[in-house]
Short mmCIF file of C-alpha atoms in Angstrom, two decimals:
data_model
loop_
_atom_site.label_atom_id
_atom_site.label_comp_id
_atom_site.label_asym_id
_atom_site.label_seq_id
_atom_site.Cartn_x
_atom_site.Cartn_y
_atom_site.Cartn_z
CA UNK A 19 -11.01 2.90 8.44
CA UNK A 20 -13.97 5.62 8.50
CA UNK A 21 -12.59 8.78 6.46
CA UNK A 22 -14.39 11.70 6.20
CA UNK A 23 -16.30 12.56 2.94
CA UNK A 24 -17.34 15.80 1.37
CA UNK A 25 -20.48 16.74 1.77
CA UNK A 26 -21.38 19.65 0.18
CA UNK A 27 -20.76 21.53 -3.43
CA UNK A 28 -17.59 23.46 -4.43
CA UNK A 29 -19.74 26.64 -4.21
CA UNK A 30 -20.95 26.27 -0.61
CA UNK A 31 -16.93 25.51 0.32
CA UNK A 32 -16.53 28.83 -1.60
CA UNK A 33 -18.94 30.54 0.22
CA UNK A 34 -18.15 29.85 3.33
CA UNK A 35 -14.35 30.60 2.57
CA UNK A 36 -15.59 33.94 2.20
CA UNK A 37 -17.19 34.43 5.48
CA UNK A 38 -14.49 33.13 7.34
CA UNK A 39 -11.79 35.71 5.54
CA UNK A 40 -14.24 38.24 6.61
CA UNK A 41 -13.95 37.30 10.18
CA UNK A 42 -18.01 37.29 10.06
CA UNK A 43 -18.21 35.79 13.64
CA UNK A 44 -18.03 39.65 14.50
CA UNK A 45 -20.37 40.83 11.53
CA UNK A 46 -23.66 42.02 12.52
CA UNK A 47 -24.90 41.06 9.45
CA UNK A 48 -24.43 37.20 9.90
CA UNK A 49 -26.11 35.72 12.58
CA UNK A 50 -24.59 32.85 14.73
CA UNK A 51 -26.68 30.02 13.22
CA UNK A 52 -24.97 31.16 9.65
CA UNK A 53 -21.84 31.03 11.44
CA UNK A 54 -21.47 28.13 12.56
CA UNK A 55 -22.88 26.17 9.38
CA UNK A 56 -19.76 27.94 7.34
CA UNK A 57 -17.77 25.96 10.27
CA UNK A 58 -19.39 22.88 9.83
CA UNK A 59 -18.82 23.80 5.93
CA UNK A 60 -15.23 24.02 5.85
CA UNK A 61 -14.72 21.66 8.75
CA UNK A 62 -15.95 19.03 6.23
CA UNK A 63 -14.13 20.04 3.55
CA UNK A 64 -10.70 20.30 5.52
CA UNK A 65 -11.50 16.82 7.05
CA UNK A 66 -12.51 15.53 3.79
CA UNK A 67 -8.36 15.60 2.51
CA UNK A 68 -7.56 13.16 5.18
CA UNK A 69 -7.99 10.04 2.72
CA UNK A 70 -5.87 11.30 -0.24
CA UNK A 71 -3.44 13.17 2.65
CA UNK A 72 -2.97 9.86 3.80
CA UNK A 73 -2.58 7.96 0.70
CA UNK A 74 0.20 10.08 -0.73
CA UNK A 75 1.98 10.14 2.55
CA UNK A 76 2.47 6.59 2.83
CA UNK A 77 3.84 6.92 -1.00
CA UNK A 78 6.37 9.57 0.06
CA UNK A 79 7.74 7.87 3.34
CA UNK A 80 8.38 4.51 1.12
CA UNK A 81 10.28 6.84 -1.47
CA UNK A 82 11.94 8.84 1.14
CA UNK A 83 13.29 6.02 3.22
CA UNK A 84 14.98 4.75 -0.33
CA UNK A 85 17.04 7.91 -0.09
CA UNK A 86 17.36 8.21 3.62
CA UNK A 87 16.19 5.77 5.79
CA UNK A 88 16.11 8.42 8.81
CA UNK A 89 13.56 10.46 6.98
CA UNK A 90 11.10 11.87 8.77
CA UNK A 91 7.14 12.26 7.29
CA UNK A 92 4.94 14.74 8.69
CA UNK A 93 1.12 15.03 7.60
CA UNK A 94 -1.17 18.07 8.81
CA UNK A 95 -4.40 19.24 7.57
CA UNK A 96 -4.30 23.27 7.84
CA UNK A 97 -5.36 25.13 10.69
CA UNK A 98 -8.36 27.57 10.30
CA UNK A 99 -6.88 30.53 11.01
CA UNK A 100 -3.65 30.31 8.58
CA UNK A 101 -6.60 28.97 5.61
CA UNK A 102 -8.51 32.49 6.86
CA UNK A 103 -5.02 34.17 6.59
CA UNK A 104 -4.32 32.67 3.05
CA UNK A 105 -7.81 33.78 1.60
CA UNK A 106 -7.11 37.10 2.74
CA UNK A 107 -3.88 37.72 1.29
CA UNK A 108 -5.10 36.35 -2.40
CA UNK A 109 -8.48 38.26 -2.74
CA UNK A 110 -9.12 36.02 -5.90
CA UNK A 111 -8.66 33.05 -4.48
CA UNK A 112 -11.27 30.06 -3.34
CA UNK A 113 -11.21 27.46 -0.63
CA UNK A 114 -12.84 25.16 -2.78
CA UNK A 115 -9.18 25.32 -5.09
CA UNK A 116 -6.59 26.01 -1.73
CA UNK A 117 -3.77 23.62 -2.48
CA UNK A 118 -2.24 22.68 0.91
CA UNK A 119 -5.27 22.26 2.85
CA UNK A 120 -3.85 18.78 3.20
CA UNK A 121 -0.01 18.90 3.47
CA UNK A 122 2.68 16.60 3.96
CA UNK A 123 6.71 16.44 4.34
CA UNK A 124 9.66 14.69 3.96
CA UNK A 125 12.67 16.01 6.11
CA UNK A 126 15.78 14.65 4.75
CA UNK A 127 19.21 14.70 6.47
CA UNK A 128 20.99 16.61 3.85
CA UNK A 129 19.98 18.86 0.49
CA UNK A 130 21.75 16.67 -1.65
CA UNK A 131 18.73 13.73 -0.72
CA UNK A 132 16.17 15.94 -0.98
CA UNK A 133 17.29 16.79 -4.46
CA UNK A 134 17.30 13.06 -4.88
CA UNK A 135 13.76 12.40 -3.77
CA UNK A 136 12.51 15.68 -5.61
CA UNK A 137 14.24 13.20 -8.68
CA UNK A 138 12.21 10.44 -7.72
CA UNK A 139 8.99 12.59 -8.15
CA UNK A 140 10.19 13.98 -11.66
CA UNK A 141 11.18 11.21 -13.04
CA UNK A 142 8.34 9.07 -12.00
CA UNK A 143 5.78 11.43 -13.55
CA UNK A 144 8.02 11.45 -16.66
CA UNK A 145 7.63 8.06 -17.27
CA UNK A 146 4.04 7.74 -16.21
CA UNK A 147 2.21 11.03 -16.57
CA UNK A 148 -0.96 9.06 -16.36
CA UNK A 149 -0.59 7.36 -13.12
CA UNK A 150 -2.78 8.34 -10.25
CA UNK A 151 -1.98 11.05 -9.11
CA UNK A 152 -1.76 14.13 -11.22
CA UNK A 153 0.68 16.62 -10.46
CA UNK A 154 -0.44 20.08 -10.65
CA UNK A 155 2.26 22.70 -9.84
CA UNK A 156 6.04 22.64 -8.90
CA UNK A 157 7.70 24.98 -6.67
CA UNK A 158 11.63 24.57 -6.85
CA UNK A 159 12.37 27.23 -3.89
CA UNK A 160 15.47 25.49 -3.46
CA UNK A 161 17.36 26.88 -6.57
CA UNK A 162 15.43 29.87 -6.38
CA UNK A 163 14.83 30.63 -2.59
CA UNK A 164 12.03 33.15 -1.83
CA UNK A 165 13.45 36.34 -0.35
CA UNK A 166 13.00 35.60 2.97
CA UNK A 167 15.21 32.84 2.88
CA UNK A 168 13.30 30.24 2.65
CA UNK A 169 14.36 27.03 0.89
CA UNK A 170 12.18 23.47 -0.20
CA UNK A 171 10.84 21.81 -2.97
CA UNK A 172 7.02 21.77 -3.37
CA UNK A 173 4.70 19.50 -5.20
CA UNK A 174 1.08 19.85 -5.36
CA UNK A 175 -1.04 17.01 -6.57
CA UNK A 176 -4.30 16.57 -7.38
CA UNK A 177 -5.92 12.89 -6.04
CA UNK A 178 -7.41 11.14 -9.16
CA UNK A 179 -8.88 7.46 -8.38
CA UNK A 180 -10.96 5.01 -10.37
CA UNK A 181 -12.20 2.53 -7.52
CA UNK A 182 -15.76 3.65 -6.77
CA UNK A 183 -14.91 4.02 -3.44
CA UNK A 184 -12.36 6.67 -3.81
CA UNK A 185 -13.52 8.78 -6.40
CA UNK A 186 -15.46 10.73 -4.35
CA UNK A 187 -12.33 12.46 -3.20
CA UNK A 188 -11.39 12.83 -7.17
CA UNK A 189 -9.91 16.41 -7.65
CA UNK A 190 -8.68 17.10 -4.11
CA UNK A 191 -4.96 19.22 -3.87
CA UNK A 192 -2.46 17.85 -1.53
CA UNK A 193 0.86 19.73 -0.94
CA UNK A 194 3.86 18.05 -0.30
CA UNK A 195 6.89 19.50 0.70
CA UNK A 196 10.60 18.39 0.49
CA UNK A 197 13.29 19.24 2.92
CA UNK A 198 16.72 19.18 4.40
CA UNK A 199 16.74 18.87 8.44
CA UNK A 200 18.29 22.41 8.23
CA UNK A 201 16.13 24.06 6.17
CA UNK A 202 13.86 22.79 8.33
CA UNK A 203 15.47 23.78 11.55
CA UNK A 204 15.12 27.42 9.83
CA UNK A 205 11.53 27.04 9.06
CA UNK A 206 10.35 25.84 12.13
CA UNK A 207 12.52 28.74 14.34
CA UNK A 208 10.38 31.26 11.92
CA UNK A 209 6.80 30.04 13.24
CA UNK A 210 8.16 29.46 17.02
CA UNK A 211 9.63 33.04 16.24
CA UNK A 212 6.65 34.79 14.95
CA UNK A 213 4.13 32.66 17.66
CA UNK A 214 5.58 34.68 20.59
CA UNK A 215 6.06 38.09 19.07
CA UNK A 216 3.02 38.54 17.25
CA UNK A 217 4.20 38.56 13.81
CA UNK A 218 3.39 36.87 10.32
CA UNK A 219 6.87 36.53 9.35
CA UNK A 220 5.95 33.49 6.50
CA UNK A 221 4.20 36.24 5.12
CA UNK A 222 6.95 38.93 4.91
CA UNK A 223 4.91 40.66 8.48
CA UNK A 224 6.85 41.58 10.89
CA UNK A 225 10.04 43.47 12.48
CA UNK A 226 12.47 44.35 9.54
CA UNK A 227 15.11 43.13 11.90
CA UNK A 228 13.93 39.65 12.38
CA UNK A 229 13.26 39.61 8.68
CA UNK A 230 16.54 40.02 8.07
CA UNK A 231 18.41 37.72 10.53
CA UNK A 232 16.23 34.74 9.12
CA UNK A 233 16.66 36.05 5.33
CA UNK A 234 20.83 36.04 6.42
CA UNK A 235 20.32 32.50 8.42
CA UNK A 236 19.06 30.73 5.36
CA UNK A 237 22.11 31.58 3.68
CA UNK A 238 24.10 30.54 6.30
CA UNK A 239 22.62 27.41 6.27
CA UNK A 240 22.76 27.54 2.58
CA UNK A 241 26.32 28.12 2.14
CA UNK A 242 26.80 25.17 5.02
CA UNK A 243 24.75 22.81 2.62
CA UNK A 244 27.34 23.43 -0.77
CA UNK A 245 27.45 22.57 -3.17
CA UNK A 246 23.96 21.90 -3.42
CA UNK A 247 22.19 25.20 -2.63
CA UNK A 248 22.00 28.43 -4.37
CA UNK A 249 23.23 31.32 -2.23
CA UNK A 250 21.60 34.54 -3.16
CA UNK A 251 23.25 37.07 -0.71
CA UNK A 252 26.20 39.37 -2.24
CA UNK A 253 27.81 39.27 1.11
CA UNK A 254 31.17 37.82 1.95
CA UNK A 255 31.66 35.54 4.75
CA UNK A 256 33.00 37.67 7.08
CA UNK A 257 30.35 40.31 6.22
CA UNK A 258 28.07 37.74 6.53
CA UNK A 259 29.21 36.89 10.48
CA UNK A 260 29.49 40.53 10.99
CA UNK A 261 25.51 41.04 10.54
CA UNK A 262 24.23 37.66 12.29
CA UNK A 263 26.82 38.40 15.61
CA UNK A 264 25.20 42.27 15.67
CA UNK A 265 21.56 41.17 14.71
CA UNK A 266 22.20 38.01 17.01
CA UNK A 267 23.02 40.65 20.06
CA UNK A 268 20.53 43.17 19.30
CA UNK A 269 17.54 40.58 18.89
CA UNK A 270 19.21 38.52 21.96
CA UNK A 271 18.18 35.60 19.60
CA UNK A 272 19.97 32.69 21.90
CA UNK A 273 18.52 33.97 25.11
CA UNK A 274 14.78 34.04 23.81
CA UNK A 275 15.17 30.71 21.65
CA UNK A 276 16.40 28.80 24.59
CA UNK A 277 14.15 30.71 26.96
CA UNK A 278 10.90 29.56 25.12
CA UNK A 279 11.80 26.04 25.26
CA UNK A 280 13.27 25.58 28.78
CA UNK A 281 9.37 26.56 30.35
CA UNK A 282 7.65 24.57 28.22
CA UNK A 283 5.06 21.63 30.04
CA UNK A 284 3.91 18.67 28.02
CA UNK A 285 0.77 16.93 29.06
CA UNK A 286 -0.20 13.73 27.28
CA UNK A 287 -3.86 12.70 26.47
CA UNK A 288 -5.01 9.44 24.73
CA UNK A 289 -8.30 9.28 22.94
CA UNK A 290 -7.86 5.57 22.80
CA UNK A 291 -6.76 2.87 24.77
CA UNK A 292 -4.51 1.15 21.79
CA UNK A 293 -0.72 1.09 21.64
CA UNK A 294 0.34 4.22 18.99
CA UNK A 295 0.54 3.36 16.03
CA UNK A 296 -0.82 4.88 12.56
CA UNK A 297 -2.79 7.74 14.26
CA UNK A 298 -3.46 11.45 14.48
CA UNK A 299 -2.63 13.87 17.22
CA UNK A 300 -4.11 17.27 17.90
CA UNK A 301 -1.55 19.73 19.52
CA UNK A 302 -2.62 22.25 21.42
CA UNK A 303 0.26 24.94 22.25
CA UNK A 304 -0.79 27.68 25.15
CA UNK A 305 1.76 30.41 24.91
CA UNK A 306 0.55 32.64 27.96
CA UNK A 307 1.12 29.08 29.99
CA UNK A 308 3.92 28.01 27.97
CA UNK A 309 1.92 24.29 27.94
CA UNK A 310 1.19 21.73 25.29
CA UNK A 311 -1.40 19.27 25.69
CA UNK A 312 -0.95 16.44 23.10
CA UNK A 313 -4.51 14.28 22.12
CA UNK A 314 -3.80 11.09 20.12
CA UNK A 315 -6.60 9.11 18.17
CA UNK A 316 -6.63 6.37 15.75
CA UNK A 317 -7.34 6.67 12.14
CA UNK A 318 -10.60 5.00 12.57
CA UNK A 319 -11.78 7.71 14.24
CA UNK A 320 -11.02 10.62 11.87
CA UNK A 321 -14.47 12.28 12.15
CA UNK A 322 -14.03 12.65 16.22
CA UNK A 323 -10.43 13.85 16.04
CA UNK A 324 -12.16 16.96 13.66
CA UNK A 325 -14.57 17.60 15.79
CA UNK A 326 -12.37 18.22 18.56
CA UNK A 327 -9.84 20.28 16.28
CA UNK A 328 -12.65 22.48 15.40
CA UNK A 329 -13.95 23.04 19.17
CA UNK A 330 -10.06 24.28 20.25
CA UNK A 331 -9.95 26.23 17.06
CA UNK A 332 -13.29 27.74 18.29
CA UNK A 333 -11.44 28.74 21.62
CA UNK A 334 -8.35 29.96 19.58
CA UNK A 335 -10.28 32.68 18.20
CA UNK A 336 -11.16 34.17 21.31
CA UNK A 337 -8.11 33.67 22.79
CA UNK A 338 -4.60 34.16 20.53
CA UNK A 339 -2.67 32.90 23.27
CA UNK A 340 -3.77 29.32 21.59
CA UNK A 341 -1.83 27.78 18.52
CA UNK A 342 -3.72 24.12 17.20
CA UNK A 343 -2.85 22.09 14.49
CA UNK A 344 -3.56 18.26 14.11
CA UNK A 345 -0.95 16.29 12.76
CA UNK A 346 -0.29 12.86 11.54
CA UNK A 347 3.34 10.91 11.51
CA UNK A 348 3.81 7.35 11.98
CA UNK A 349 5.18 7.47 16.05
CA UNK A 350 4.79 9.71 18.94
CA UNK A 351 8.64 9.78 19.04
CA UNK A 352 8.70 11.95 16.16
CA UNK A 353 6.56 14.56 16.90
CA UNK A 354 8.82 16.81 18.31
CA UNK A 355 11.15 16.42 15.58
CA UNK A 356 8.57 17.02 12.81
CA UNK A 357 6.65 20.08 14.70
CA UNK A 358 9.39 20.99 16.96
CA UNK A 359 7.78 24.90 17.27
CA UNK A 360 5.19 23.87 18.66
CA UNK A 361 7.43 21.83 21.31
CA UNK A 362 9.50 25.70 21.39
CA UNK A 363 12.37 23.58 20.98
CA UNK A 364 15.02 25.57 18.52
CA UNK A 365 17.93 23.30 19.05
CA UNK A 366 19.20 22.54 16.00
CA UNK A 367 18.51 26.00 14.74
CA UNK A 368 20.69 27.37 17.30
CA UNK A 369 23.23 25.21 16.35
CA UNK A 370 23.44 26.27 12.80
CA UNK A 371 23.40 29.89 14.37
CA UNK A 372 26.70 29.45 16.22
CA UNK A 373 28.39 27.68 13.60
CA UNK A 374 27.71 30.83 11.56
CA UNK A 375 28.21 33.24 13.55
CA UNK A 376 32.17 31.58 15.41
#
């Protein structure tokens, strides 16, 4: 297979990190030709995680499907406007050291087997902190939710190799991130969520009254998941119900969940000829048109399916009506299931909605 290989220094990454967080494509002071070389800069370095990406995804779906053997593996490399996003949040911080530019996840059917795999992990490295891949920082936002609700294990590793060929991708992060179907249900409703009204909700932006419904859904789901989850809301249950039926009513959450979905067109496009098999697909969600175009292409041809990421994420800027992402899971059947807001489907969200809220 032909991978993509970094090409330039950690400071030139850096660099052009910092134009894009400036949104220089509207700065006098850079011309176009500078530009589009920080493009072709972090293009490069985005593509360049697709080896190691794909290496420790196929470790985590053979660990996964010991625990489950319904789990679900998702790989994405990060889009260019959430990586702008990200570097403007953390002032301090450098593309060049960005640890889920290359991301992956398990979805397990309950918490209990996520706790499980998140085992496997620990345990492993206990035994053999040497081995390949180094692991570089653990999230447990399981135990300890963030505030907004939101629940997973995280585990970022750093790719370490000692075959010639590989090195080269020595000291690139990978992100991988562990969860239960609901939790990631819930985390997938937030992005379809914040996609058609206009807010950053992952990053604590938006209307204080979605904020809250999702911070009281993800102890909902939490307290339908015991005894494995912590629940970090001093509310009773009925006090709980009380909230989600009135913020449920106000927001008229079921009507514009269901709504998004039930519009939605899906239009198919293969790169390739070949049966799917191990490949990539680029998803291309158009909100004013409520349409999704889906491009598949095989692993061998890694450097064109960039390309063509980079040219719609070109066209995103200019119009925000466009959402892009290219993904990587082992069957087109799956897709919906492991990027199901960009398929506006909130189905199994909605279910854990009503269950709280009867």
């Amino acid at each position: 297979m032909a991978w993509t290989e970094p090409k330039y220094s950690r400071s030139q990454v850096d660099k052009a990190g910092q134009l894009l967080a400036q949104d220089a494509d509207k700065s006098e002071a850079v011309s176009q030709e500078e530009w589009d070389q920080a493009l072709a800069i972090i293009n490069n370095w985005r593509s360049s995680h697709g080896y190691p990406l794909y290496m420790i995804g196929k470790t985590l779906l053979r660990r996964a499907q010991k625990v489950d053997e319904k789990a679900l593996v998702a790989q994405r490399l990060k889009r260019l406007d959430s990586i702008s996003l990200k570097l403007r949040r953390f002032e301090k911080m450098q593309l060049s050291r960005m640890q889920d530019i290359g991301g992956c996840r398990a979805i397990l059917g309950n918490a209990e087997q996520v706790a499980k795999l998140a085992e496997i992990y620990m345990s492993g490295i206990r035994k053999n902190p040497r081995n390949r891949m180094e692991l570089t920082r653990y999230h447990d936002y399981i135990n300890k939710p963030k505030p907004d609700g939101y629940r997973s294990y995280h585990l970022i590793f750093k790719y370490r190799s000692a075959s010639e060929r590989s090195s080269k991708y020595n000291g690139l992060r990978i992100e991988i991130q562990l969860r239960s179907r609901m939790q990631h249900a819930w985390a997938t409703a937030v992005e379809t969520v914040s996609t058609f009204t206009g807010q950053a909700l992952k990053s604590d932006v938006g209307e204080d009254s979605w904020k809250r419904f999702f911070t009281l859904m993800g102890t909902a789901i939490a307290r339908q998941e015991r005894p494995y989850l912590v629940d970090d809301i001093p509310l009773t249950k009925v006090e709980l119900r009380e909230e989600l039926v009135s913020l449920c009513e106000s927001l008229q959450v079921e009507d514009v969940l269901r709504g998004y979905r039930e519009t939605l067109q899906v239009t198919k496009i293969s790169e390739y000829e070949k049966p799917y098999q191990e490949g990539q697909s680029l998803l291309v969600l158009n909100t004013d048109e409520k349409r999704i175009e889906v491009r598949t292409f095989a692993h061998d041809n890694a450097e064109g399916a960039s390309k063509i990421y980079l040219h719609f994420e070109k066209k995103a800027r200019s119009n925000p009506s466009l959402q892009v992402v290219l993904v990587s899971v082992d069957s087109l059947s799956k897709l919906k299931s492991a990027y199901p807001n960009y398929y506006l489907d909130t189905t199994a969200f909605l279910r854990a909605v009503k269950k709280a809220t009867q």
